[in-house]
Coordinates of C-alpha atoms in Angstrom, one line a residue:
X1 CA 18.9 -14.7 -26.3
X2 CA 21.5 -12.6 -28.2
X3 CA 21.5 -8.9 -28.0
X4 CA 19.6 -7.2 -30.8
X5 CA 21.5 -3.8 -30.9
X6 CA 23.5 -4.0 -34.2
X7 CA 20.8 -5.9 -36.1
X8 CA 18.1 -3.6 -35.0
X9 CA 20.1 -0.4 -35.8
X10 CA 20.3 -1.1 -39.5
X11 CA 16.6 -0.1 -39.8
X12 CA 17.5 3.3 -38.6
X13 CA 20.6 3.9 -40.7
X14 CA 19.5 2.3 -44.0
X15 CA 18.4 5.6 -45.3
X16 CA 15.7 8.2 -45.3
X17 CA 12.9 5.8 -44.5
X18 CA 14.9 4.3 -41.6
X19 CA 15.5 7.8 -40.1
X20 CA 11.8 8.5 -40.3
X21 CA 10.9 5.2 -38.8
X22 CA 13.2 5.8 -35.9
X23 CA 10.7 8.2 -34.4
X24 CA 8.1 5.6 -33.4
X25 CA 6.5 2.2 -33.6
X26 CA 2.8 1.6 -34.6
X27 CA 0.5 -1.0 -36.2
X28 CA -2.3 -1.1 -38.8
X29 CA -5.7 -1.8 -37.5
X30 CA -7.3 -2.4 -40.8
X31 CA -9.0 -5.5 -42.0
X32 CA -8.1 -8.6 -40.0
X33 CA -6.8 -10.4 -43.1
X34 CA -4.2 -7.8 -43.7
X35 CA -3.3 -7.1 -40.1
X36 CA 0.5 -7.3 -39.6
X37 CA 0.1 -9.6 -36.6
X38 CA -0.9 -12.4 -39.1
X39 CA 2.7 -12.1 -40.5
X40 CA 4.1 -12.9 -37.0
X41 CA 4.7 -16.4 -35.6
X42 CA 2.3 -17.4 -32.9
X43 CA 5.2 -18.1 -30.4
X44 CA 6.8 -14.6 -30.8
X45 CA 8.2 -13.5 -27.5
X46 CA 7.7 -9.8 -27.9
X47 CA 5.0 -7.9 -29.8
X48 CA 4.7 -4.1 -29.9
X49 CA 2.3 -1.9 -31.8
X50 CA 1.2 1.7 -32.1
X51 CA -2.3 2.0 -33.5
X52 CA -2.3 5.8 -33.9
X53 CA 1.0 7.2 -35.1
X54 CA 0.0 10.8 -36.0
X55 CA -1.0 11.9 -32.4
X56 CA 2.2 10.5 -31.0
X57 CA 4.2 12.2 -33.8
X58 CA 2.5 15.5 -33.0
X59 CA 3.6 15.2 -29.4
X60 CA 7.2 14.2 -30.3
X61 CA 7.5 17.1 -32.7
X62 CA 5.9 19.7 -30.5
X63 CA 7.9 22.7 -29.4
X64 CA 7.2 21.9 -25.7
X65 CA 8.6 18.4 -26.0
X66 CA 11.6 19.4 -28.1
X67 CA 12.4 22.2 -25.6
X68 CA 12.1 19.7 -22.7
X69 CA 14.6 17.4 -24.5
X70 CA 17.3 20.1 -24.2
X71 CA 17.5 19.2 -20.5
X72 CA 18.7 15.7 -21.3
X73 CA 22.4 15.1 -20.9
X74 CA 24.2 15.2 -24.2
X75 CA 21.1 16.2 -26.3
X76 CA 22.3 19.6 -27.3
X77 CA 25.8 18.3 -28.1
X78 CA 24.3 15.6 -30.3
X79 CA 22.2 18.1 -32.3
X80 CA 25.3 20.2 -32.8
X81 CA 27.4 17.3 -34.0
X82 CA 28.6 17.0 -37.6
X83 CA 27.0 13.6 -38.0
X84 CA 23.6 14.9 -36.8
X85 CA 23.7 17.9 -39.1
X86 CA 24.7 15.7 -42.1
X87 CA 21.7 13.3 -41.3
X88 CA 19.3 16.3 -41.2
X89 CA 20.7 17.6 -44.5
X90 CA 20.2 14.2 -46.1
X91 CA 16.6 14.1 -44.8
X92 CA 15.8 17.5 -46.2
X93 CA 17.4 16.7 -49.5
X94 CA 15.4 13.5 -50.0
X95 CA 12.2 15.2 -48.7
X96 CA 12.6 17.9 -51.3
X97 CA 12.9 15.3 -54.1
X98 CA 9.7 13.7 -52.8
X99 CA 7.9 17.0 -52.7
X100 CA 7.2 16.9 -48.9
X101 CA 8.8 17.7 -45.6
X102 CA 10.5 15.0 -43.5
X103 CA 7.8 15.5 -40.8
X104 CA 4.9 15.0 -43.2
X105 CA 6.8 12.2 -44.9
X106 CA 7.1 10.4 -41.6
X107 CA 3.4 10.7 -41.0
X108 CA 2.6 9.3 -44.5
X109 CA 5.0 6.4 -44.0
X110 CA 3.6 5.4 -40.6
X111 CA 0.0 6.4 -41.2
X112 CA -1.2 2.8 -41.4
X113 CA 0.9 1.8 -38.4
X114 CA 4.0 -0.2 -37.4
X115 CA 4.4 -3.6 -35.7
X116 CA 7.6 -4.7 -34.0
X117 CA 8.0 -8.3 -33.0
X118 CA 10.8 -10.6 -31.8
X119 CA 10.8 -14.3 -32.6
X120 CA 13.4 -16.9 -31.8
X121 CA 14.4 -20.4 -30.8
X122 CA 16.6 -21.6 -27.9
X123 CA 20.3 -21.4 -28.8
X124 CA 19.7 -19.3 -32.0
X125 CA 19.8 -15.6 -32.8
X126 CA 16.7 -13.6 -32.2
X127 CA 14.7 -12.5 -35.2
X128 CA 13.4 -8.9 -34.9
X129 CA 10.7 -8.0 -37.4
X130 CA 9.5 -4.5 -38.1
X131 CA 6.4 -4.1 -40.3
X132 CA 5.3 -0.6 -41.4
X133 CA 2.0 0.2 -43.1
X134 CA 2.0 3.6 -44.9
X135 CA -1.0 5.7 -45.7
X136 CA -0.2 5.4 -49.4
X137 CA 1.7 2.4 -50.6
X138 CA 2.8 4.4 -53.7
X139 CA 4.5 6.9 -51.5
X140 CA 6.4 4.1 -49.8
X141 CA 7.6 2.8 -53.2
X142 CA 8.7 6.3 -54.3
X143 CA 10.5 6.8 -51.0
X144 CA 12.4 3.5 -51.3
X145 CA 13.4 4.2 -54.9
X146 CA 14.6 7.7 -54.0
X147 CA 16.7 6.4 -51.2
X148 CA 18.2 3.7 -53.4
X149 CA 19.0 6.2 -56.2
X150 CA 20.6 8.6 -53.7
X151 CA 22.7 5.9 -52.0
X152 CA 23.9 4.5 -55.4
X153 CA 24.6 8.0 -56.7
X154 CA 26.8 8.8 -53.8
X155 CA 28.6 5.5 -54.0
X156 CA 29.2 5.9 -57.7
X157 CA 30.6 9.5 -57.2
X158 CA 33.1 8.1 -54.7
X159 CA 34.1 5.1 -56.9
X160 CA 32.5 2.6 -54.6
X161 CA 30.4 -0.5 -55.3
X162 CA 26.6 -0.6 -55.0
X163 CA 26.1 -0.3 -51.2
X164 CA 22.7 -2.1 -51.3
X165 CA 22.4 -5.6 -52.7
X166 CA 19.1 -6.7 -54.1
X167 CA 17.7 -10.3 -54.3
X168 CA 14.5 -11.5 -55.9
X169 CA 12.5 -14.0 -53.9
X170 CA 9.1 -15.3 -55.2
X171 CA 8.6 -12.1 -57.2
X172 CA 9.4 -9.8 -54.3
X173 CA 12.7 -7.8 -54.3
X174 CA 14.6 -7.9 -51.0
X175 CA 17.4 -5.4 -50.2
X176 CA 20.4 -5.8 -48.0
X177 CA 21.9 -2.4 -47.0
X178 CA 24.8 -3.9 -45.0
X179 CA 23.1 -5.0 -41.9
X180 CA 19.7 -6.7 -42.0
X181 CA 17.3 -6.8 -45.0
X182 CA 14.1 -5.2 -46.1
X183 CA 11.4 -5.5 -48.7
X184 CA 8.1 -4.0 -49.7
X185 CA 5.5 -6.7 -49.3
X186 CA 1.9 -6.1 -50.2
X187 CA 2.3 -2.4 -49.7
X188 CA 4.0 -2.8 -46.3
X189 CA 7.6 -2.2 -45.5
X190 CA 9.2 -5.2 -43.8
X191 CA 12.5 -4.7 -42.0
X192 CA 14.2 -7.8 -40.5
X193 CA 17.6 -8.9 -39.2
X194 CA 18.7 -11.0 -42.2
X195 CA 17.6 -12.2 -45.6
X196 CA 16.5 -15.7 -44.3
X197 CA 14.0 -14.1 -41.9
X198 CA 12.7 -11.9 -44.7
X199 CA 12.1 -15.0 -46.8
X200 CA 10.2 -16.6 -43.9
X201 CA 7.9 -13.6 -43.6
X202 CA 7.3 -13.5 -47.4
X203 CA 6.4 -17.2 -47.3
X204 CA 3.8 -16.5 -44.5
X205 CA 2.3 -13.7 -46.5
X206 CA 2.1 -15.5 -49.9
X207 CA 1.2 -19.0 -48.6
X208 CA -1.0 -17.9 -45.7
X209 CA -0.4 -19.0 -42.1
X210 CA -1.8 -22.3 -41.0
X211 CA -4.8 -22.1 -38.7
X212 CA -3.6 -21.1 -35.3
X213 CA 0.0 -20.6 -36.4
X214 CA 0.0 -16.7 -36.4
X215 CA 0.1 -14.5 -33.4
X216 CA -3.3 -13.1 -34.4
X217 CA -4.7 -16.6 -33.6
X218 CA -3.0 -16.8 -30.2
X219 CA -5.6 -16.8 -27.3
X220 CA -3.4 -14.8 -24.9
X221 CA -2.6 -12.2 -27.6
X222 CA -6.3 -11.8 -28.5
X223 CA -7.5 -11.5 -24.9
X224 CA -4.9 -9.0 -24.0
X225 CA -5.4 -7.0 -27.2
X226 CA -9.1 -6.8 -26.5
X227 CA -8.5 -5.7 -22.9
X228 CA -6.2 -2.9 -24.0
X229 CA -8.9 -1.2 -26.0
X230 CA -8.1 1.6 -28.4
X231 CA -4.7 2.8 -27.3
X232 CA -2.0 4.6 -29.2
X233 CA 0.6 2.0 -28.2
X234 CA 0.2 -1.5 -26.9
X235 CA 2.5 -4.4 -26.4
X236 CA 2.7 -8.0 -25.1
X237 CA 5.7 -9.8 -23.8
X238 CA 5.5 -13.5 -23.3
X239 CA 7.6 -14.0 -20.2
X240 CA 7.2 -17.8 -20.4
X241 CA 8.7 -17.7 -23.9
X242 CA 11.6 -15.6 -22.9
X243 CA 12.4 -18.0 -20.1
X244 CA 12.5 -20.8 -22.6
X245 CA 14.7 -18.9 -25.0
X246 CA 17.2 -17.7 -22.3
X247 CA 16.6 -19.1 -18.8
X248 CA 19.6 -17.4 -17.3
X249 CA 18.7 -13.9 -18.4
X250 CA 14.9 -14.1 -17.9
X251 CA 14.5 -16.3 -14.8
X252 CA 14.5 -13.1 -12.7
X253 CA 16.2 -14.8 -9.8
X254 CA 18.7 -13.5 -7.4
X255 CA 19.5 -12.9 -3.7
X256 CA 16.6 -10.9 -2.2
X257 CA 17.8 -7.5 -0.9
X258 CA 16.1 -5.8 2.0
X259 CA 15.0 -2.6 0.4
X260 CA 13.8 -4.3 -2.8
X261 CA 12.0 -7.0 -1.0
X262 CA 10.3 -4.5 1.4
X263 CA 9.1 -2.4 -1.4
X264 CA 8.4 -4.9 -4.1
X265 CA 8.1 -8.3 -2.3
X266 CA 4.9 -9.6 -3.9
X267 CA 5.5 -7.9 -7.2
X268 CA 8.9 -9.6 -7.5
X269 CA 7.0 -12.9 -7.1
X270 CA 4.6 -11.9 -9.9
X271 CA 7.5 -11.1 -12.3
X272 CA 9.1 -14.5 -11.5
X273 CA 5.9 -16.4 -12.0
X274 CA 4.0 -14.5 -14.7
X275 CA 3.6 -16.0 -18.2
X276 CA 3.0 -12.6 -19.8
X277 CA 3.1 -8.8 -19.3
X278 CA 1.1 -6.3 -21.3
X279 CA 1.6 -2.5 -21.6
X280 CA -0.4 0.3 -23.1
X281 CA 0.3 4.0 -23.7
X282 CA -1.6 7.1 -24.7
X283 CA -0.1 10.6 -25.2
X284 CA -2.3 13.7 -25.8
X285 CA -2.0 17.4 -25.1
X286 CA -3.5 16.7 -21.7
X287 CA -0.7 14.3 -20.7
X288 CA 0.7 10.8 -20.9
X289 CA -1.0 7.7 -19.6
X290 CA 0.8 4.3 -19.3
X291 CA -0.4 1.0 -17.9
X292 CA 1.4 -2.3 -17.2
X293 CA -0.5 -5.5 -16.4
X294 CA 0.8 -8.9 -15.2
X295 CA -1.2 -11.9 -14.0
X296 CA -1.0 -13.0 -10.4
X297 CA 0.7 -16.3 -9.6
X298 CA -1.6 -19.2 -10.8
X299 CA -1.5 -20.9 -7.4
X300 CA -1.7 -17.7 -5.4
X301 CA 0.9 -16.0 -3.2
X302 CA 2.8 -18.0 -0.6
X303 CA 2.0 -17.3 3.0
X304 CA 5.3 -15.4 3.5
X305 CA 4.0 -12.6 1.2
X306 CA 0.6 -12.0 2.9
X307 CA 2.0 -8.8 4.5
X308 CA 2.5 -7.3 1.0
X309 CA -1.0 -7.9 -0.5
X310 CA -4.0 -6.2 1.1
X311 CA -7.3 -8.1 1.4
X312 CA -9.7 -7.5 -1.4
X313 CA -11.4 -4.2 -1.1
X314 CA -8.7 -2.8 1.1
X315 CA -5.6 -0.8 0.4
X316 CA -3.7 2.4 1.0
X317 CA -5.4 5.7 1.5
X318 CA -5.0 8.6 -0.9
X319 CA -1.6 10.4 -0.6
X320 CA -1.8 13.5 1.6
X321 CA -1.0 16.8 -0.1
X322 CA -0.2 19.7 2.4
X323 CA 0.7 23.0 0.8
X324 CA 3.9 22.9 -1.2
X325 CA 3.9 19.1 -1.6
X326 CA 6.7 17.9 -3.9
X327 CA 6.1 14.2 -3.5
X328 CA 3.7 12.1 -1.5
X329 CA 3.5 8.3 -1.1
X330 CA 0.9 6.0 0.4
X331 CA 1.7 2.3 0.8
X332 CA -0.2 -0.7 2.3
X333 CA 2.2 -2.9 4.3
X334 CA 1.6 -5.3 7.2
X335 CA 5.1 -5.1 8.6
X336 CA 4.4 -7.4 11.5
X337 CA 3.6 -10.2 9.0
X338 CA 6.7 -9.3 7.0
X339 CA 8.8 -9.6 10.1
X340 CA 7.2 -12.9 11.0
X341 CA 8.1 -14.3 7.6
X342 CA 11.6 -12.8 7.4
X343 CA 13.4 -16.2 7.4
X344 CA 11.5 -17.1 4.2
X345 CA 12.0 -13.7 2.6
X346 CA 15.6 -12.9 3.2
X347 CA 19.0 -14.7 3.1
X348 CA 20.5 -15.7 6.5
X349 CA 22.9 -12.8 6.7
X350 CA 20.1 -10.3 6.3
X351 CA 18.0 -12.2 8.9
X352 CA 21.0 -12.0 11.4
X353 CA 21.2 -8.3 10.8
X354 CA 17.5 -7.8 11.4
X355 CA 17.9 -9.5 14.8
X356 CA 19.7 -6.5 16.0
X357 CA 16.4 -4.6 15.8
X358 CA 15.3 -6.5 18.9
X359 CA 18.1 -4.8 20.8
X360 CA 17.1 -1.4 19.5
X361 CA 13.5 -2.0 20.5
X362 CA 14.7 -2.8 24.0
X363 CA 16.6 0.4 24.3
X364 CA 13.9 2.8 22.9
X365 CA 10.6 1.1 23.5
X366 CA 10.8 -0.2 27.1
X367 CA 12.0 -3.8 26.4
X368 CA 9.2 -4.4 23.9
X369 CA 9.6 -7.3 21.5
X370 CA 10.3 -5.7 18.1
X371 CA 8.0 -7.9 16.0
X372 CA 5.1 -8.4 18.3
X373 CA 5.0 -5.3 20.4
X374 CA 6.5 -2.6 18.1
X375 CA 5.6 -3.6 14.5
X376 CA 2.5 -5.4 15.9
X377 CA 1.3 -2.0 17.3
X378 CA 1.6 -0.3 13.9
X379 CA -1.1 -0.3 11.3
X380 CA -0.8 -1.2 7.7
X381 CA -1.0 2.3 6.2
X382 CA 2.3 4.1 5.6
X383 CA 2.7 7.5 4.1
X384 CA 5.7 9.6 3.2
X385 CA 5.5 13.3 2.3
X386 CA 8.1 15.7 0.9
X387 CA 7.1 19.4 0.8
X388 CA 8.6 22.8 0.4
X389 CA 9.1 24.9 3.5
X390 CA 8.4 28.5 4.2
X391 CA 12.1 29.2 4.6
X392 CA 11.6 32.9 5.5
X393 CA 10.2 31.7 8.8
X394 CA 13.3 29.8 9.7
X395 CA 15.8 31.3 12.1
X396 CA 18.5 31.6 10.8
X397 CA 17.6 31.2 7.2
X398 CA 19.9 28.5 5.7
X399 CA 21.8 29.2 2.5
X400 CA 20.7 25.9 0.9
X401 CA 17.0 25.6 1.2
X402 CA 15.9 22.0 1.6
X403 CA 12.4 20.5 1.6
X404 CA 10.8 19.0 4.7
X405 CA 9.7 15.4 4.8
X406 CA 7.5 13.4 7.1
X407 CA 6.6 9.8 7.8
X408 CA 3.1 9.0 8.8
X409 CA 2.0 5.6 10.1
X410 CA -1.3 4.4 11.6
X411 CA -1.3 3.0 15.1
X412 CA -3.6 0.1 16.1
X413 CA -6.2 0.9 18.7
X414 CA -6.0 -0.5 22.2
X415 CA -2.3 0.0 23.0
X416 CA -2.4 3.3 24.9
X417 CA 1.2 2.9 26.1
X418 CA 2.8 2.7 22.7
X419 CA 2.3 6.4 21.6
X420 CA 4.0 7.4 24.9
X421 CA 6.8 5.1 24.1
X422 CA 7.2 6.7 20.7
X423 CA 7.4 10.1 22.3
X424 CA 10.1 8.9 24.7
X425 CA 12.0 7.3 21.8
X426 CA 11.9 10.6 20.0
X427 CA 13.4 12.4 23.0
X428 CA 16.1 9.7 23.4
X429 CA 17.1 10.1 19.7
X430 CA 17.4 13.8 20.1
X431 CA 19.6 13.3 23.1
X432 CA 21.9 11.0 21.1
X433 CA 22.0 13.6 18.3
X434 CA 23.1 16.2 20.8
X435 CA 25.8 13.9 22.2
X436 CA 27.2 13.5 18.7
X437 CA 26.9 17.2 18.1
X438 CA 29.3 17.9 20.9
X439 CA 32.2 16.3 19.0
X440 CA 31.4 18.3 15.8
X441 CA 30.7 21.5 17.8
X442 CA 27.2 21.7 16.5
X443 CA 24.5 23.6 18.4
X444 CA 22.2 21.4 20.5
X445 CA 18.6 20.6 19.8
X446 CA 16.2 22.1 22.4
X447 CA 13.1 20.1 23.2
X448 CA 9.8 21.9 23.3
X449 CA 6.1 21.7 22.5
X450 CA 3.3 23.6 20.9
X451 CA -0.4 23.0 20.3
X452 CA -2.2 23.2 16.9
X453 CA -5.9 22.5 16.5
X454 CA -5.9 20.8 20.0
X455 CA -3.0 18.5 19.0
X456 CA 0.3 18.7 20.9
X457 CA 3.4 18.8 18.8
X458 CA 6.7 17.7 20.5
X459 CA 9.4 19.8 18.9
X460 CA 13.2 20.0 18.7
X461 CA 14.9 23.2 17.4
X462 CA 18.6 24.1 17.1
X463 CA 19.7 26.5 19.8
X464 CA 20.4 30.0 18.4
X465 CA 23.8 31.4 19.2
X466 CA 24.1 34.1 21.9
X467 CA 25.7 36.5 19.4
X468 CA 24.6 36.9 15.8
X469 CA 26.6 35.0 13.3
X470 CA 28.8 36.8 10.8
X471 CA 26.7 37.8 7.9
X472 CA 29.4 36.8 5.5
X473 CA 29.5 33.2 6.8
X474 CA 27.1 30.7 5.1
X475 CA 24.3 29.5 7.3
X476 CA 24.5 25.7 7.8
X477 CA 21.9 23.5 6.1
X478 CA 21.1 21.9 9.5
X479 CA 18.8 24.9 10.1
X480 CA 16.4 23.4 7.6
X481 CA 15.5 20.8 10.3
X482 CA 13.3 21.2 13.3
X483 CA 12.3 17.6 14.1
X484 CA 8.7 17.1 15.4
X485 CA 6.2 14.4 16.3
X486 CA 2.5 14.5 16.8
X487 CA -0.5 12.2 16.9
X488 CA -3.8 12.9 15.2
X489 CA -6.3 10.2 16.3
X490 CA -4.6 7.0 15.2
X491 CA -2.0 8.7 12.9
X492 CA 1.5 9.2 14.2
X493 CA 3.5 11.9 12.5
X494 CA 7.3 12.1 12.4
X495 CA 8.4 15.2 10.6
X496 CA 11.7 16.9 9.8
X497 CA 10.2 20.3 10.4
X498 CA 7.6 21.7 12.7
X499 CA 5.9 23.6 9.9
X500 CA 5.1 20.4 8.0
X501 CA 3.8 18.7 11.1
X502 CA 1.4 21.7 11.5
X503 CA 0.2 21.3 7.9
X504 CA -0.3 17.6 8.3
X505 CA -2.4 18.1 11.4
X506 CA -4.7 20.3 9.5
X507 CA -4.8 17.9 6.6
X508 CA -5.7 14.9 8.8
X509 CA -8.7 16.8 10.2
X510 CA -10.5 15.5 7.1
X511 CA -10.1 11.7 7.1
X512 CA -9.5 9.8 3.9
X513 CA -11.0 6.4 3.0
X514 CA -8.8 3.5 1.9
X515 CA -8.6 2.9 -1.8
X516 CA -8.3 -0.5 -3.6
X517 CA -4.7 0.2 -4.5
X518 CA -1.6 -1.1 -2.7
X519 CA 0.7 1.8 -3.7
X520 CA 0.0 5.4 -4.7
X521 CA 2.6 8.0 -5.4
X522 CA 2.3 11.6 -6.6
X523 CA 5.1 14.0 -7.6
X524 CA 4.7 17.6 -8.5
X525 CA 7.4 18.8 -10.9
X526 CA 6.3 22.5 -10.6
X527 CA 6.9 22.5 -6.9
X528 CA 10.3 20.9 -7.3
X529 CA 11.1 23.5 -10.0
X530 CA 10.2 26.3 -7.6
X531 CA 12.6 24.8 -5.0
X532 CA 15.3 24.6 -7.7
X533 CA 14.6 28.3 -8.5
X534 CA 14.9 29.3 -4.9
X535 CA 18.3 27.6 -4.7
X536 CA 19.5 28.7 -8.1
X537 CA 22.4 30.8 -7.0
X538 CA 23.8 28.0 -4.9
X539 CA 23.2 25.4 -7.6
X540 CA 24.9 27.6 -10.2
X541 CA 27.9 27.9 -8.0
X542 CA 28.0 24.2 -7.4
X543 CA 27.6 23.5 -11.1
X544 CA 30.6 25.8 -11.9
X545 CA 32.8 24.0 -9.3
X546 CA 31.9 20.5 -10.2
X547 CA 31.6 20.8 -14.0
X548 CA 34.0 23.7 -14.7
X549 CA 31.3 25.7 -16.5
X550 CA 31.3 29.5 -16.6
X551 CA 28.5 31.4 -14.9
X552 CA 26.4 31.7 -18.2
X553 CA 26.7 28.0 -18.9
X554 CA 25.8 27.0 -15.4
X555 CA 22.8 29.3 -15.3
X556 CA 21.6 27.9 -18.6
X557 CA 21.9 24.3 -17.3
X558 CA 19.9 25.1 -14.2
X559 CA 17.3 27.0 -16.2
X560 CA 16.9 24.1 -18.6
X561 CA 16.4 21.7 -15.6
X562 CA 13.8 24.0 -14.2
X563 CA 12.0 24.1 -17.5
X564 CA 12.0 20.3 -17.8
X565 CA 10.6 19.9 -14.3
X566 CA 7.8 22.3 -15.0
X567 CA 7.0 20.5 -18.3
X568 CA 6.7 17.1 -16.4
X569 CA 3.9 18.7 -14.3
X570 CA 2.1 16.3 -12.0
X571 CA 2.9 12.6 -12.0
X572 CA 0.7 9.9 -10.5
X573 CA 1.7 6.3 -10.0
X574 CA -0.5 3.5 -8.6
X575 CA -0.3 -0.3 -8.2
X576 CA -3.5 -2.3 -7.8
X577 CA -3.4 -5.9 -6.6
X578 CA -6.5 -7.8 -7.7
X579 CA -7.3 -11.5 -7.6
X580 CA -6.4 -11.9 -11.2
X581 CA -3.8 -9.3 -12.2
X582 CA -1.4 -6.7 -10.8
X583 CA -2.0 -3.4 -12.6
X584 CA 0.5 -0.5 -12.6
X585 CA -0.7 2.9 -13.9
X586 CA 1.3 6.0 -14.6
X587 CA -0.2 9.4 -15.5
X588 CA 1.7 12.6 -16.3
X589 CA -0.3 15.8 -16.4
X590 CA 2.1 17.6 -18.7
X591 CA 2.4 21.4 -18.7
X592 CA 0.7 23.1 -21.7

């Protein structure tokens, strides 16, 4: 399937309307007979719509969103460029002629909605179709004529030929502005890749699509559209159709890699086998919500993937959120089953590499078999936590303040020897770190222990020097780390810092119930922004060295990054595996 870049761009550069339309994509939800989906072929591979353009435009044009954009690489430079300023000047000039502003003009042009679809046949160029329904068709006509007059006036003043060719087809005027073609058809703006596609759309509108020939009659499209409900944006991708059009690009095959397979094993299978994928989006002052849905494989998952999909009604527990949490992840994974099926999941070279883990298990876990006796002793609930530390309590206080992180895994009951083996393994690893530290002249880690809420924490702290360090010398970042382990009932904690281990012990005093989701992730932009603020002086210095900025420029860049992180607020991601579909949800509680 050929790339659509050049042919899609013409809709943005063809003039004032194109620049307005570049802000968003939506669709009219008026009477079914005039719905833009009836102008799209039933076998279209991609369909996108935005049913409520104004709320989305309000968010895009809001001060808080525009301010957040300044943190994106190159955004400020783009807005200061000559090309950008000329485009804005052109927008304002045409807006004035129309007696409006470009912001209000955009709302009027897209008030009825926009549909974007991609059609195609194997071996032929793709056919993108953009259909825009204005609030007032008369305003669309005036806008088009104003753009035409402006373009021809400029060309004439420069002694150039008419830049926009016009062609009449069945009583409708089509325009070719260099790349692609467009026309106003029954009060809607239709923008396509070439004149032939435009004529096909006009034929469908004037002749009426045969029963079952339009996308609006497609059973999959109707079912998914009804399921989406009243969303600002919604889309459907026919993955089976994409595979027909370009098998090489859309077969989604390749050598399975260990990290990708471990994290996404069953979901990769879903993408390879799914016939369709639908997405929906809503954006309000409260935040942004997005959802992606794919069907499960028709014949079910192969046995090799049973370690990735929890039984119905089971799943991961809610992510833990000790004080200062930056990010928290909770994942359901039966690693013993994954290990058992490794020959079916990974290529031979990866399987050979995994075999070395049996040797590691022998060294650290008393000759236990890695699959049966190590992974088999672990539960299916895995949690990862990243949190800010109270750096003032660290001795010495490191110059670069890093967050703490912890891995929490459930232990299966009945194996009382395994927790002790984990403790011995922790001590052995600390010993190996100390041996390596001798060569780099690093201070050794001292083993110790403390008790919090009747739970014993095994600790390791870097030995303090006998004499105070030179105050002018930077304190090494290693002092962010004080490795610790602890066990709270059946939960084993491995933490990079004692303080986070303490907080997790208190958190686990209140048990959480399993949810019906396989993966849950939370990320707090405000907490991360606070960490950036704490390290601002070091980050400014690093920015000056790496990018050659002066201090003012570096401070501005770090401040903008902090502002963006605070704007993003709290993010929540979840994946639910049901018998019929896999549903991914993303929610952003944006800062007001």
